[in-house]
PDB file of N, CA, C and O in Angstrom:
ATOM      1  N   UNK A   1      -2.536 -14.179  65.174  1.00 82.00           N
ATOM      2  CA  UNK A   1      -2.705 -13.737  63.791  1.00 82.00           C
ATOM      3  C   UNK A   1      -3.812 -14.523  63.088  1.00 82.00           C
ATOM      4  O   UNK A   1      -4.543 -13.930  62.294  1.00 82.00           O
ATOM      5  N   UNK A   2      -3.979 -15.839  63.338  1.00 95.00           N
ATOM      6  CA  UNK A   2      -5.003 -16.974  62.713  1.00 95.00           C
ATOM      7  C   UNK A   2      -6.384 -16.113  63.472  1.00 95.00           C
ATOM      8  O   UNK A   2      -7.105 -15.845  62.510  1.00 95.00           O
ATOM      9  N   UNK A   3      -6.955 -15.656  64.546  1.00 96.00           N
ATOM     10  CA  UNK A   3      -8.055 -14.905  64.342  1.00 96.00           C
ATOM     11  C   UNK A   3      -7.990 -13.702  64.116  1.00 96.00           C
ATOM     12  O   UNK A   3      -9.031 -13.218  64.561  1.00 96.00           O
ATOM     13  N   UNK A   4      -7.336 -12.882  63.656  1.00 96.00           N
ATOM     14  CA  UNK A   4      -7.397 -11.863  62.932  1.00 96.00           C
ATOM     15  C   UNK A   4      -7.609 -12.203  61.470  1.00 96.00           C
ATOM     16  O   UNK A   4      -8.217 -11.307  60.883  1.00 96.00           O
ATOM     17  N   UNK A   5      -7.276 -13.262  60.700  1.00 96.00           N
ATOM     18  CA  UNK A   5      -7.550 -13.580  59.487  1.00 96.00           C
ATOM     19  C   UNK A   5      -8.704 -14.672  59.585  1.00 96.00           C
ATOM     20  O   UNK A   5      -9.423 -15.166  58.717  1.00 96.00           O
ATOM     21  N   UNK A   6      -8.664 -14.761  60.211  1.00 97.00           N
ATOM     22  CA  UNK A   6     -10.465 -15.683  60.411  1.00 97.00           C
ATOM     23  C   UNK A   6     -11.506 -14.644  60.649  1.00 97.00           C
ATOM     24  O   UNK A   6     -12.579 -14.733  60.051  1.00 97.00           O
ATOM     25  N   UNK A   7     -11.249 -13.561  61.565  1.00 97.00           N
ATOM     26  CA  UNK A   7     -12.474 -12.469  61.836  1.00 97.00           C
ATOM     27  C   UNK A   7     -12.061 -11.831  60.364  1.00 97.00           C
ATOM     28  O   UNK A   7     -13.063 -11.994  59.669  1.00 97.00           O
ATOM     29  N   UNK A   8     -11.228 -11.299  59.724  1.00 97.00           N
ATOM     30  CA  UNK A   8     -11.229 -10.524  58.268  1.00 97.00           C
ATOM     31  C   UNK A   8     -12.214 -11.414  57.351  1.00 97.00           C
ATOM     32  O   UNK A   8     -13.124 -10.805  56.790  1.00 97.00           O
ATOM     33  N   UNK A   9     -12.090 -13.000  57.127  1.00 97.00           N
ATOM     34  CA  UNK A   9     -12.370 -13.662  56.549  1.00 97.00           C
ATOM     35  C   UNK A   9     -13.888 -13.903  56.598  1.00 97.00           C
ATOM     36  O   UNK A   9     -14.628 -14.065  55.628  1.00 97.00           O
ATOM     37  N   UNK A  10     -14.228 -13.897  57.932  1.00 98.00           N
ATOM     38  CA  UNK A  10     -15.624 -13.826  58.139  1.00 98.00           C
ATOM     39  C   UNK A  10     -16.180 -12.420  57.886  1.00 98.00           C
ATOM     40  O   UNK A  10     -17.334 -12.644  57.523  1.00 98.00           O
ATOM     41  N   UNK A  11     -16.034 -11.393  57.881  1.00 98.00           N
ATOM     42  CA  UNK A  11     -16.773 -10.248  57.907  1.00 98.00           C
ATOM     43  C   UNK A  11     -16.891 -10.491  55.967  1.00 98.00           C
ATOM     44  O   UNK A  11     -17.824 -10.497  55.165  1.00 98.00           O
ATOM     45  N   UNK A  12     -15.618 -10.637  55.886  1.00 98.00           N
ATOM     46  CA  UNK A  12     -15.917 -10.552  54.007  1.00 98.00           C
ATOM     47  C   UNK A  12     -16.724 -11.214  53.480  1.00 98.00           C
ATOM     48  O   UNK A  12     -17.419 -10.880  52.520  1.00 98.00           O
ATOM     49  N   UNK A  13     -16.730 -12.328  54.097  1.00 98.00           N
ATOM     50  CA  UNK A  13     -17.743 -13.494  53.438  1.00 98.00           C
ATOM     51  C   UNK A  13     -19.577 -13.281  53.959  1.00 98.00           C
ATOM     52  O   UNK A  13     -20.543 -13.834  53.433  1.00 98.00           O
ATOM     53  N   UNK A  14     -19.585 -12.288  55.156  1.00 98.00           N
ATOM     54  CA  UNK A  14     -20.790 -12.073  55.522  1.00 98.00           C
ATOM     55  C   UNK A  14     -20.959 -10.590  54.301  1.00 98.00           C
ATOM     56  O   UNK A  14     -21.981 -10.392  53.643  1.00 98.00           O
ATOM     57  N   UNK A  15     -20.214 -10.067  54.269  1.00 98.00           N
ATOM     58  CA  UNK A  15     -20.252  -8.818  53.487  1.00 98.00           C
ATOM     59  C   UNK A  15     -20.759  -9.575  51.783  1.00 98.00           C
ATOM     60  O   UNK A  15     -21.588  -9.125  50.992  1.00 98.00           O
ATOM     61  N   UNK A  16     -20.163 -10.452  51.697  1.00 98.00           N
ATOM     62  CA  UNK A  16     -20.411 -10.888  50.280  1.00 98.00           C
ATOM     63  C   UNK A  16     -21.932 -11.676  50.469  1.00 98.00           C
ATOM     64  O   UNK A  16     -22.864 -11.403  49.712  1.00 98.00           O
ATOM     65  N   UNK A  17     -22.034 -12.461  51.326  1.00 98.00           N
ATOM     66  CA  UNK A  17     -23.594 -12.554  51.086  1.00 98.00           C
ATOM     67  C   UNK A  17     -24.764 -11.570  51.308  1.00 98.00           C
ATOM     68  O   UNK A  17     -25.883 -11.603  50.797  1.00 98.00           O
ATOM     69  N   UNK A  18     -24.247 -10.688  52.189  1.00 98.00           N
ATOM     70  CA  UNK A  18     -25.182  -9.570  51.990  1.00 98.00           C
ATOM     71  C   UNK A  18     -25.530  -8.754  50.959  1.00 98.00           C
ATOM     72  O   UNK A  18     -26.677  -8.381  50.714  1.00 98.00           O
ATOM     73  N   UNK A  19     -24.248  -8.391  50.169  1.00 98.00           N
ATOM     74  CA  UNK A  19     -24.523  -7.708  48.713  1.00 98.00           C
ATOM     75  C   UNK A  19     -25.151  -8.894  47.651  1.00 98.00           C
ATOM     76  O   UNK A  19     -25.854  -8.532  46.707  1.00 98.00           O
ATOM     77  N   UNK A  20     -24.860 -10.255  47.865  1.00 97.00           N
ATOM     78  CA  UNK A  20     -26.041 -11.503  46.800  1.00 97.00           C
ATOM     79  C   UNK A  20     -26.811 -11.679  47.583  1.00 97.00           C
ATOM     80  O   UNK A  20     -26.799 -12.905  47.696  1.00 97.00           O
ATOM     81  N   UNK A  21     -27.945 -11.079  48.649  1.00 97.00           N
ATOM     82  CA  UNK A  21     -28.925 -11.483  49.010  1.00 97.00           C
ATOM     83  C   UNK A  21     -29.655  -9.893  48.353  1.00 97.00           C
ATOM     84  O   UNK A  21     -30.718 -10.134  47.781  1.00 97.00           O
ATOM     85  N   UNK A  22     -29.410  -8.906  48.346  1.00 96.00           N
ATOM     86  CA  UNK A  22     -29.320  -7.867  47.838  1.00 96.00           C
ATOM     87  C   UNK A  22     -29.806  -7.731  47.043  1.00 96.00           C
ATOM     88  O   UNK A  22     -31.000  -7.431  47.073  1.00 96.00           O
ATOM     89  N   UNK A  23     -28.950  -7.922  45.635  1.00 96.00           N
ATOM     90  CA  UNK A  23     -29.122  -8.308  44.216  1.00 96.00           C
ATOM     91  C   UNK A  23     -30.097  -9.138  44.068  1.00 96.00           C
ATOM     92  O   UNK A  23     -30.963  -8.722  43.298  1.00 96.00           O
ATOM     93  N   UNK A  24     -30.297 -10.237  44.551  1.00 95.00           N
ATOM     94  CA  UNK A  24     -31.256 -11.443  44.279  1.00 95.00           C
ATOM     95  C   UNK A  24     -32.137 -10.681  44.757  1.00 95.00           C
ATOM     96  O   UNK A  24     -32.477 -10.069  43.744  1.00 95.00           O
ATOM     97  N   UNK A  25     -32.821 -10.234  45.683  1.00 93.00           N
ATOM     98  CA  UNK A  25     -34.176  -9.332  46.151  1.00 93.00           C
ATOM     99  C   UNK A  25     -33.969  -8.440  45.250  1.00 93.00           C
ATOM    100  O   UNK A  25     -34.055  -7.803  46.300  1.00 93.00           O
ATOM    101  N   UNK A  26     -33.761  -7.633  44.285  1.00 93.00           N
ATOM    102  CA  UNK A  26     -33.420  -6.662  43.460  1.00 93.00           C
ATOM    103  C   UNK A  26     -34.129  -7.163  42.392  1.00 93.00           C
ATOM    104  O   UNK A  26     -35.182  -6.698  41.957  1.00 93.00           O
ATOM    105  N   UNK A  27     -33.271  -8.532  41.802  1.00 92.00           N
ATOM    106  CA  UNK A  27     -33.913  -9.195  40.735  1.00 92.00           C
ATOM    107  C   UNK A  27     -34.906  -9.437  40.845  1.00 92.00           C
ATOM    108  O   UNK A  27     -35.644  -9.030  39.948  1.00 92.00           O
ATOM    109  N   UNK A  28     -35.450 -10.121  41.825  1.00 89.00           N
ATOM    110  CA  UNK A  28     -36.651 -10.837  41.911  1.00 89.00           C
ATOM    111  C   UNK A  28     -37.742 -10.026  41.961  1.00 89.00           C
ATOM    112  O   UNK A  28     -38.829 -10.413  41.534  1.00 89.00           O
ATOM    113  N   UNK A  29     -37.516  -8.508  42.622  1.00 86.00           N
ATOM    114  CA  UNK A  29     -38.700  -7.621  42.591  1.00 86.00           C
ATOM    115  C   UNK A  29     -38.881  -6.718  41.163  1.00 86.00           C
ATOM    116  O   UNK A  29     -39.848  -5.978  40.982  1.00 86.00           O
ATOM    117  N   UNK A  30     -37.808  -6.902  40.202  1.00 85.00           N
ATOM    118  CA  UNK A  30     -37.436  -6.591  38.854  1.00 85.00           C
ATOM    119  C   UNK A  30     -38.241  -7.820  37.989  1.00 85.00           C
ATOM    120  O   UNK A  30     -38.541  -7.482  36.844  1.00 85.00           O
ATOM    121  N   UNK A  31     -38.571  -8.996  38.328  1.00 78.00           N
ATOM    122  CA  UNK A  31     -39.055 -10.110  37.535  1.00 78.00           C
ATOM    123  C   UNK A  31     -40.451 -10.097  37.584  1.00 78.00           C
ATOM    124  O   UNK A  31     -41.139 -10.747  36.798  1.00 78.00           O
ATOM    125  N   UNK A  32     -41.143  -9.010  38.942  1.00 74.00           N
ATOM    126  CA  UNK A  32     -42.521  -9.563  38.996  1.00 74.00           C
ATOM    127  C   UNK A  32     -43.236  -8.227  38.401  1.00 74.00           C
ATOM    128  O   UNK A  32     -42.974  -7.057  38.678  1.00 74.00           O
ATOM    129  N   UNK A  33     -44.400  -8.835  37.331  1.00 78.00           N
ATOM    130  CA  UNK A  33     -45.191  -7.687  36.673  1.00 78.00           C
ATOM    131  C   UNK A  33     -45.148  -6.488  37.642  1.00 78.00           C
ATOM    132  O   UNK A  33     -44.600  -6.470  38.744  1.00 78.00           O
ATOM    133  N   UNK A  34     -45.850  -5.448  37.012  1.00 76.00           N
ATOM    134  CA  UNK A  34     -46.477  -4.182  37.788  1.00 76.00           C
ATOM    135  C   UNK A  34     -48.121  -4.830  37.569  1.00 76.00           C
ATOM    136  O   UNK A  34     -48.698  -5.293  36.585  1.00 76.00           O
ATOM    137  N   UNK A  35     -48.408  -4.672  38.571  1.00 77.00           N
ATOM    138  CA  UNK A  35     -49.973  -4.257  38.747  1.00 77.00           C
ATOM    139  C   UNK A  35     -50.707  -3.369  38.093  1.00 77.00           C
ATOM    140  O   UNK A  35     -50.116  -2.289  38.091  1.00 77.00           O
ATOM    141  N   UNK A  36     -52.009  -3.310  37.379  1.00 82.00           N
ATOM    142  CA  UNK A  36     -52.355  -2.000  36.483  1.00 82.00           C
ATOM    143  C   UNK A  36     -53.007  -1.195  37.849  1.00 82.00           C
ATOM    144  O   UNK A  36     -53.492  -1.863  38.763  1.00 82.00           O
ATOM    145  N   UNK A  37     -52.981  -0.023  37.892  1.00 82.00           N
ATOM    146  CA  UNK A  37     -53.348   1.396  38.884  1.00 82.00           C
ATOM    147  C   UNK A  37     -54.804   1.589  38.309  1.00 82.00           C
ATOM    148  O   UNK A  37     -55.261   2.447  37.553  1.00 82.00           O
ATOM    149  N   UNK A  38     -55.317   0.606  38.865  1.00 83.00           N
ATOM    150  CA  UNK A  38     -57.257   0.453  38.074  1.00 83.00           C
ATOM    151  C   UNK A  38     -57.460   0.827  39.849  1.00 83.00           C
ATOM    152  O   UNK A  38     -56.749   0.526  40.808  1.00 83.00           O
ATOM    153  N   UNK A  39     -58.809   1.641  39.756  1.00 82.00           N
ATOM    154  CA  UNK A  39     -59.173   2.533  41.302  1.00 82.00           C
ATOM    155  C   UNK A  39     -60.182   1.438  41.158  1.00 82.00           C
ATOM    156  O   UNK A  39     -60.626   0.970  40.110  1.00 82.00           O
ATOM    157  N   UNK A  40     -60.513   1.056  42.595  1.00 83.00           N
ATOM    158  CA  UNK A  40     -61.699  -0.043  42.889  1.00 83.00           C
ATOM    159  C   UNK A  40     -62.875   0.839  43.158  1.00 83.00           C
ATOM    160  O   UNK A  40     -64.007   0.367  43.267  1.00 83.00           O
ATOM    161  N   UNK A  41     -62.634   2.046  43.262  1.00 83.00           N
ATOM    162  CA  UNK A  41     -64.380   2.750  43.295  1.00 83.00           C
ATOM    163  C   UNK A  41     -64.221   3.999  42.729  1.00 83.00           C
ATOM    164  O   UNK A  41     -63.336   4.708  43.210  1.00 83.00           O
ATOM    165  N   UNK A  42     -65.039   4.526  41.596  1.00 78.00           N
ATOM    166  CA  UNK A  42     -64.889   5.333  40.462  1.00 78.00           C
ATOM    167  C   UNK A  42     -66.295   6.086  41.179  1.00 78.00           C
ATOM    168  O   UNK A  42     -67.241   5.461  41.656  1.00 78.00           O
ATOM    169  N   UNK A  43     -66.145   7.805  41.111  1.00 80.00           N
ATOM    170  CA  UNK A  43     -67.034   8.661  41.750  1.00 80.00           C
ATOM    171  C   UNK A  43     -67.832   9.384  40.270  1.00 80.00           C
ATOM    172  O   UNK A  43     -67.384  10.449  39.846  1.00 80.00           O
ATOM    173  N   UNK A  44     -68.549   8.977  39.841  1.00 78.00           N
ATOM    174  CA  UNK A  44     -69.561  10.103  38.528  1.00 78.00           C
ATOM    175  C   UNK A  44     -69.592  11.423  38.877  1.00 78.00           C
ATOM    176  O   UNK A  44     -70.354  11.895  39.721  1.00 78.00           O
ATOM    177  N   UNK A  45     -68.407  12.304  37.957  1.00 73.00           N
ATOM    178  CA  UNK A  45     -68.912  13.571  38.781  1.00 73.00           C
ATOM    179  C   UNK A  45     -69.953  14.222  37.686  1.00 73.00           C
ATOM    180  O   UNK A  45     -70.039  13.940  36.491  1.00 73.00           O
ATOM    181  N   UNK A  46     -70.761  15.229  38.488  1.00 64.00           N
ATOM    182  CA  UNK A  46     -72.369  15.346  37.475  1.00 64.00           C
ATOM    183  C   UNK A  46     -71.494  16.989  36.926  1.00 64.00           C
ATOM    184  O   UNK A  46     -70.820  17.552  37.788  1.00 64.00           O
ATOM    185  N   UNK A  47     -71.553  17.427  35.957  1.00 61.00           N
ATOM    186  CA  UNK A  47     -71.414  18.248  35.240  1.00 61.00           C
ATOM    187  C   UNK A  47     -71.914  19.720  35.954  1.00 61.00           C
ATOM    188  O   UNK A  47     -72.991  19.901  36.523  1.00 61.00           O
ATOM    189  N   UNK A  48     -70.834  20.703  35.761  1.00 62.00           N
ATOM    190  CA  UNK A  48     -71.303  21.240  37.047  1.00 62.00           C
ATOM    191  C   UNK A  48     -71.688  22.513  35.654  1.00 62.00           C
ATOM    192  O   UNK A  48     -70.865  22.773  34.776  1.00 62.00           O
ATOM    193  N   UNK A  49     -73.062  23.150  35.736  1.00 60.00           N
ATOM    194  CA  UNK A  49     -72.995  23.703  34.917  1.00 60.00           C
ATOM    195  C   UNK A  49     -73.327  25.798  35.968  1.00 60.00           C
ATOM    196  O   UNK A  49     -73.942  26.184  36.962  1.00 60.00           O
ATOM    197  N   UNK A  50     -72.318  26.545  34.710  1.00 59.00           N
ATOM    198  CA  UNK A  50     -72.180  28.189  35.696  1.00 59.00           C
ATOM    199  C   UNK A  50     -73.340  28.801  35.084  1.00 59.00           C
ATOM    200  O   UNK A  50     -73.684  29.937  35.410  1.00 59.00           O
TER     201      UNK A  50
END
């Protein structure tokens, strides 16, 4: 019975750090700015006249 409540005990406790490693990567990608969507090469288009 003592490893049946040691394997329960361990899966929960791996289960619980997996959902706070989770969250913390969650937060942390929630804490860092956005980047501005500026294009590094801008095309002149010439006026197309009909």
């Amino acid at each position: 019975m003592s490893r049946l409540l040691a394997a329960v005990l361990t899966v929960a406790a791996a289960a619980a750090l997996a959902v706070g490693a989770a969250l913390g990567i969650v937060a942390l990608l929630d804490a860092t700015p956005d980047q501005p969507n500026t294009p590094l090469i801008t095309y002149e288009h010439a006026a197309q006249e009909h």
